[in-house]
XYZ file of C-alpha atoms in Angstrom:
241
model
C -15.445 -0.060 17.322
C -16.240 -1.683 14.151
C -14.113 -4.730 13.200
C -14.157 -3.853 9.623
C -12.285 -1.241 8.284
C -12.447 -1.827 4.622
C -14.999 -4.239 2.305
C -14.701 -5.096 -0.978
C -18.372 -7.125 -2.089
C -18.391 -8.921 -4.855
C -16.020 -6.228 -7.036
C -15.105 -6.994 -10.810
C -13.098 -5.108 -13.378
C -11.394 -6.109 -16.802
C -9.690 -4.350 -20.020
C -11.276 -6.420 -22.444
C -10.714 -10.247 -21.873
C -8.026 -9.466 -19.356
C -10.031 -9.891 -15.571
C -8.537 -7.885 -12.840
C -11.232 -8.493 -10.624
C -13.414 -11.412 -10.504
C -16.201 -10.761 -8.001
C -13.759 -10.280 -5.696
C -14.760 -9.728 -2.240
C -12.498 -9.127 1.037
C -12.408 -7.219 4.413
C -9.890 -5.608 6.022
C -9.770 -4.699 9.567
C -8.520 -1.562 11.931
C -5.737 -3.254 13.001
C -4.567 -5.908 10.250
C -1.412 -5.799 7.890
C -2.281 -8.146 5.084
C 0.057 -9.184 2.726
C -0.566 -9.749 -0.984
C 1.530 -12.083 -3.638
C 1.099 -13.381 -6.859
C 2.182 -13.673 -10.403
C 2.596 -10.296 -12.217
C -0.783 -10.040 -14.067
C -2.651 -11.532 -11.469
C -4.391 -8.077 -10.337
C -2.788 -6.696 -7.260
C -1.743 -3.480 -8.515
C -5.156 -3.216 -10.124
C -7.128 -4.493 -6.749
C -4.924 -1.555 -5.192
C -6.425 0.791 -7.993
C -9.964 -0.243 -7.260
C -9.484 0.729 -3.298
C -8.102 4.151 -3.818
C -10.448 5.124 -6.444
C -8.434 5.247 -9.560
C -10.148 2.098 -11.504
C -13.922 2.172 -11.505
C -15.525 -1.593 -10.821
C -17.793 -3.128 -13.434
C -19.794 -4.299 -10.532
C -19.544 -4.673 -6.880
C -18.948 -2.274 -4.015
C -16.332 -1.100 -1.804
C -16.997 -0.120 1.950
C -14.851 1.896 3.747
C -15.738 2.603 7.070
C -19.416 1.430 6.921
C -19.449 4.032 4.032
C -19.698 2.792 0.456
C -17.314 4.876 -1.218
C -17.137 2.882 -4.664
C -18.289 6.164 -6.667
C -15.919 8.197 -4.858
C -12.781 10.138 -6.299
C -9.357 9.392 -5.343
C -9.055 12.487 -3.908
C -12.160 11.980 -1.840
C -11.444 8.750 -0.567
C -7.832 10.239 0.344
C -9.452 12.453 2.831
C -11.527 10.005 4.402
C -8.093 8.151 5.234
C -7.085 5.628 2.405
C -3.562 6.340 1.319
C -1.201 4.755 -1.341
C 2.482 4.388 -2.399
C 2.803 3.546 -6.290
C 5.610 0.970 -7.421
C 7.618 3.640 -9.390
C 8.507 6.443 -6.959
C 7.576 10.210 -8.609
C 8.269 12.632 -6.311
C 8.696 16.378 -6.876
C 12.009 16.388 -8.104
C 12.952 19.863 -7.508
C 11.063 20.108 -4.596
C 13.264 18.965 -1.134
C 12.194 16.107 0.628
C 10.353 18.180 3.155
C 8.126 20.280 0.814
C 7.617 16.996 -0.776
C 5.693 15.535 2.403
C 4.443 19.141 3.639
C 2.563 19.326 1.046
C 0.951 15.616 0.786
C -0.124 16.670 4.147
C -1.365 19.961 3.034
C -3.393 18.424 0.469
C -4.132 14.868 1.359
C -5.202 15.106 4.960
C -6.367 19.342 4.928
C -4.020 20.355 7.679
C -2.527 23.860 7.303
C 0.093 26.005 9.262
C 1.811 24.904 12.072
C 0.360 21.781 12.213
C 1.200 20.402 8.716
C 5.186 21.157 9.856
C 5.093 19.621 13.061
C 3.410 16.251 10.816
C 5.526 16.310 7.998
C 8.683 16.719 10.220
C 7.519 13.731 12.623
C 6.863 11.573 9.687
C 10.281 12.393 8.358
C 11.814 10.742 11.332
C 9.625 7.671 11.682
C 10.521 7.149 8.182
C 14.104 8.028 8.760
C 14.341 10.860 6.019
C 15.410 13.838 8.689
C 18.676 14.025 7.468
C 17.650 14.606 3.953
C 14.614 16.779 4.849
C 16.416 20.111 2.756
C 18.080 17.832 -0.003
C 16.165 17.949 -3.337
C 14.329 14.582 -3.964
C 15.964 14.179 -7.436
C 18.852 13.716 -5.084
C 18.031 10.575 -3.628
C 19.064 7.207 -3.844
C 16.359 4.481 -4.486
C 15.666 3.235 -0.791
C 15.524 6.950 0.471
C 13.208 7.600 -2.876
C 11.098 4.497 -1.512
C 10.952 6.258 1.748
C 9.693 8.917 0.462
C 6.980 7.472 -1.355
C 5.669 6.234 1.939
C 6.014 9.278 3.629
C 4.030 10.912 1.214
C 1.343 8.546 1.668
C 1.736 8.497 5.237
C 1.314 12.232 5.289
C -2.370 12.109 4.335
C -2.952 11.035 7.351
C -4.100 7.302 5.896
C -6.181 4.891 8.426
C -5.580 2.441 5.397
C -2.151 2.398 3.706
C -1.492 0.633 0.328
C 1.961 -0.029 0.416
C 2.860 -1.305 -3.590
C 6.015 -3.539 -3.782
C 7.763 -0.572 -2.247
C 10.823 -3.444 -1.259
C 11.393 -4.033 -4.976
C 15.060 -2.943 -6.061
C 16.600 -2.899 -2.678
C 19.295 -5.200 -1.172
C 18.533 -7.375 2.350
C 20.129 -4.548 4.505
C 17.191 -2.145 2.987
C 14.741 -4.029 3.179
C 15.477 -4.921 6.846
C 15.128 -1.292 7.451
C 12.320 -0.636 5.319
C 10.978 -3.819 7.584
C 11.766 -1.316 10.569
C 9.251 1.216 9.254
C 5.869 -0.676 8.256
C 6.354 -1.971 11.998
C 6.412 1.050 13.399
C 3.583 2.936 11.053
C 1.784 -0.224 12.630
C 2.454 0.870 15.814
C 0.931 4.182 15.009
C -2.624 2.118 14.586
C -1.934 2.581 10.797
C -3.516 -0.728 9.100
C -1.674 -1.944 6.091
C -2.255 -3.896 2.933
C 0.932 -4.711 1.349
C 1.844 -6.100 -2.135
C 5.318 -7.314 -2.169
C 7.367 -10.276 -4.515
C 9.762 -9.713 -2.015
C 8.244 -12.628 -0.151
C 10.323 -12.803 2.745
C 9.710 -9.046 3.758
C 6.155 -10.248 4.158
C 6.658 -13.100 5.751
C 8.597 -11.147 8.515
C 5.606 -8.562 9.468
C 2.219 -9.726 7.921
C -0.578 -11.712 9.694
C -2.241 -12.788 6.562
C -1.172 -13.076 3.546
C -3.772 -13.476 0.456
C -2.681 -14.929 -2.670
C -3.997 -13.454 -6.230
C -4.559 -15.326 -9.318
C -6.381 -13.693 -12.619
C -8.206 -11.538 -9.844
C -9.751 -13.916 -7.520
C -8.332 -14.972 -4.163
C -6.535 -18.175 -4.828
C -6.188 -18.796 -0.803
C -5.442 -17.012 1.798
C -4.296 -17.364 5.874
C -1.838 -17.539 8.136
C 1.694 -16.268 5.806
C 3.612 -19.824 6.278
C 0.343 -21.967 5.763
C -0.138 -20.033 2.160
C 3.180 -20.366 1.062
C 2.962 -23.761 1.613
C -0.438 -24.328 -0.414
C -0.583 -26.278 -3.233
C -2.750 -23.514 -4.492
C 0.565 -21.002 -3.867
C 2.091 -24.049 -5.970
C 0.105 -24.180 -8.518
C 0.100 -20.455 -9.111
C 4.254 -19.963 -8.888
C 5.452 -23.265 -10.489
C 2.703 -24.611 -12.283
C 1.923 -27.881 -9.866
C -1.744 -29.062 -10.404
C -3.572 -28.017 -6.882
């Protein structure tokens, strides 16, 4: 088995004089949950865009699977298994919570009939939304709303989840649970990349954490040693590195 999963080579992107990217290159592997922090503006969101195929790169290329796929739609590198959550939750509304993940497994991973209930309904309990599976998702508060949004993604059947500050908004109890379910879509061999200014939810799952600046990689490493960088210093609260 390959110990690379994902590779980004040397990948740049701006609007205008504002850099996203700035030959940015990284791997992921099979197994890793990577944390990213950093200062809003400094790219993450954007980086997150360039994996799943929504922002074109300026230059560079992105390997997925020993596969470039940096020309590839979002819908194309979906079905090859790179799934994302989006910082504002949109699900469909009128739709309940069920049809909402039936049919992100429908039409992000291609499975049909029986098989597309049996997934949605198991990821409905490893994300803890059973109970609500026949309430309308306009319904919901904003933790169950943020479990949805990674259910959704979850249901394309992702070998790469993007997981985008899906803690923001919620109190400690919530995010302890929330904590609860990126370990256990771990378990299921799910690797994750996870932005997050909720630092301590990080700190309690990741095993590296990479810190963003202006779209390069400011440092990255074990979570405690890059907290504790004077380059995580200089980026938060201005302290010369």
């Amino acid at each position: 088995m390959s110990t690379t999963l994902l590779e980004l080579a040397g990948v740049s992107k701006s609007f205008g004089r504002v850099v996203v990217a700035d030959n940015l290159s990284l791997t992921i592997g099979p197994a890793d949950l990577v944390g990213i922090v950093g200062p809003n503006g400094a790219g993450k969101s954007s980086l997150f865009g360039l994996i799943a195929g929504e922002l074109a790169p300026a230059a560079g290329q992105i390997v997925f699977e020993g596969a470039p796929v940096t020309r590839l739609s979002p819908a194309a590198r979906c079905r090859l298994g790179i799934g994302r959550t989006f910082q504002v939750p949109k699900p469909f509304g009128a739709m309940t919570v069920f049809e909402n993940v039936l049919v992100a497994a429908q039409q992000g991973s291609g499975v049909r009939g029986r098989p597309s209930y049996a997934a949605a309904s198991d990821i409905l309990q490893l994300t803890g939304l059973a109970a609500d599976a026949n309430n309308p998702a306009e319904r919901l508060g904003l933790l169950s709303r943020k479990r949805l949004e990674v259910a959704r993604a979850l249901a394309t059947g992702p070998k790469l989840l993007l997981l985008d500050e899906v803690a923001g908004g919620l109190t400690d109890p919530e995010v302890a649970q929330l904590i609860e379910i990126v370990n256990a879509i771990r378990d299921e061999g799910v690797a994750i990349i996870w932005i997050e200014h909720v630092v301590h939810a990080l700190l309690a799952v990741v095993d590296r954490l990479i810190a963003l600046d202006f779209g390069k990689i400011a440092t990255q490493g074990a979570p405690a040693d890059v907290m504790r960088s004077e380059e995580v210093k200089a980026i938060y609260m201005g302290v010369p590195a």
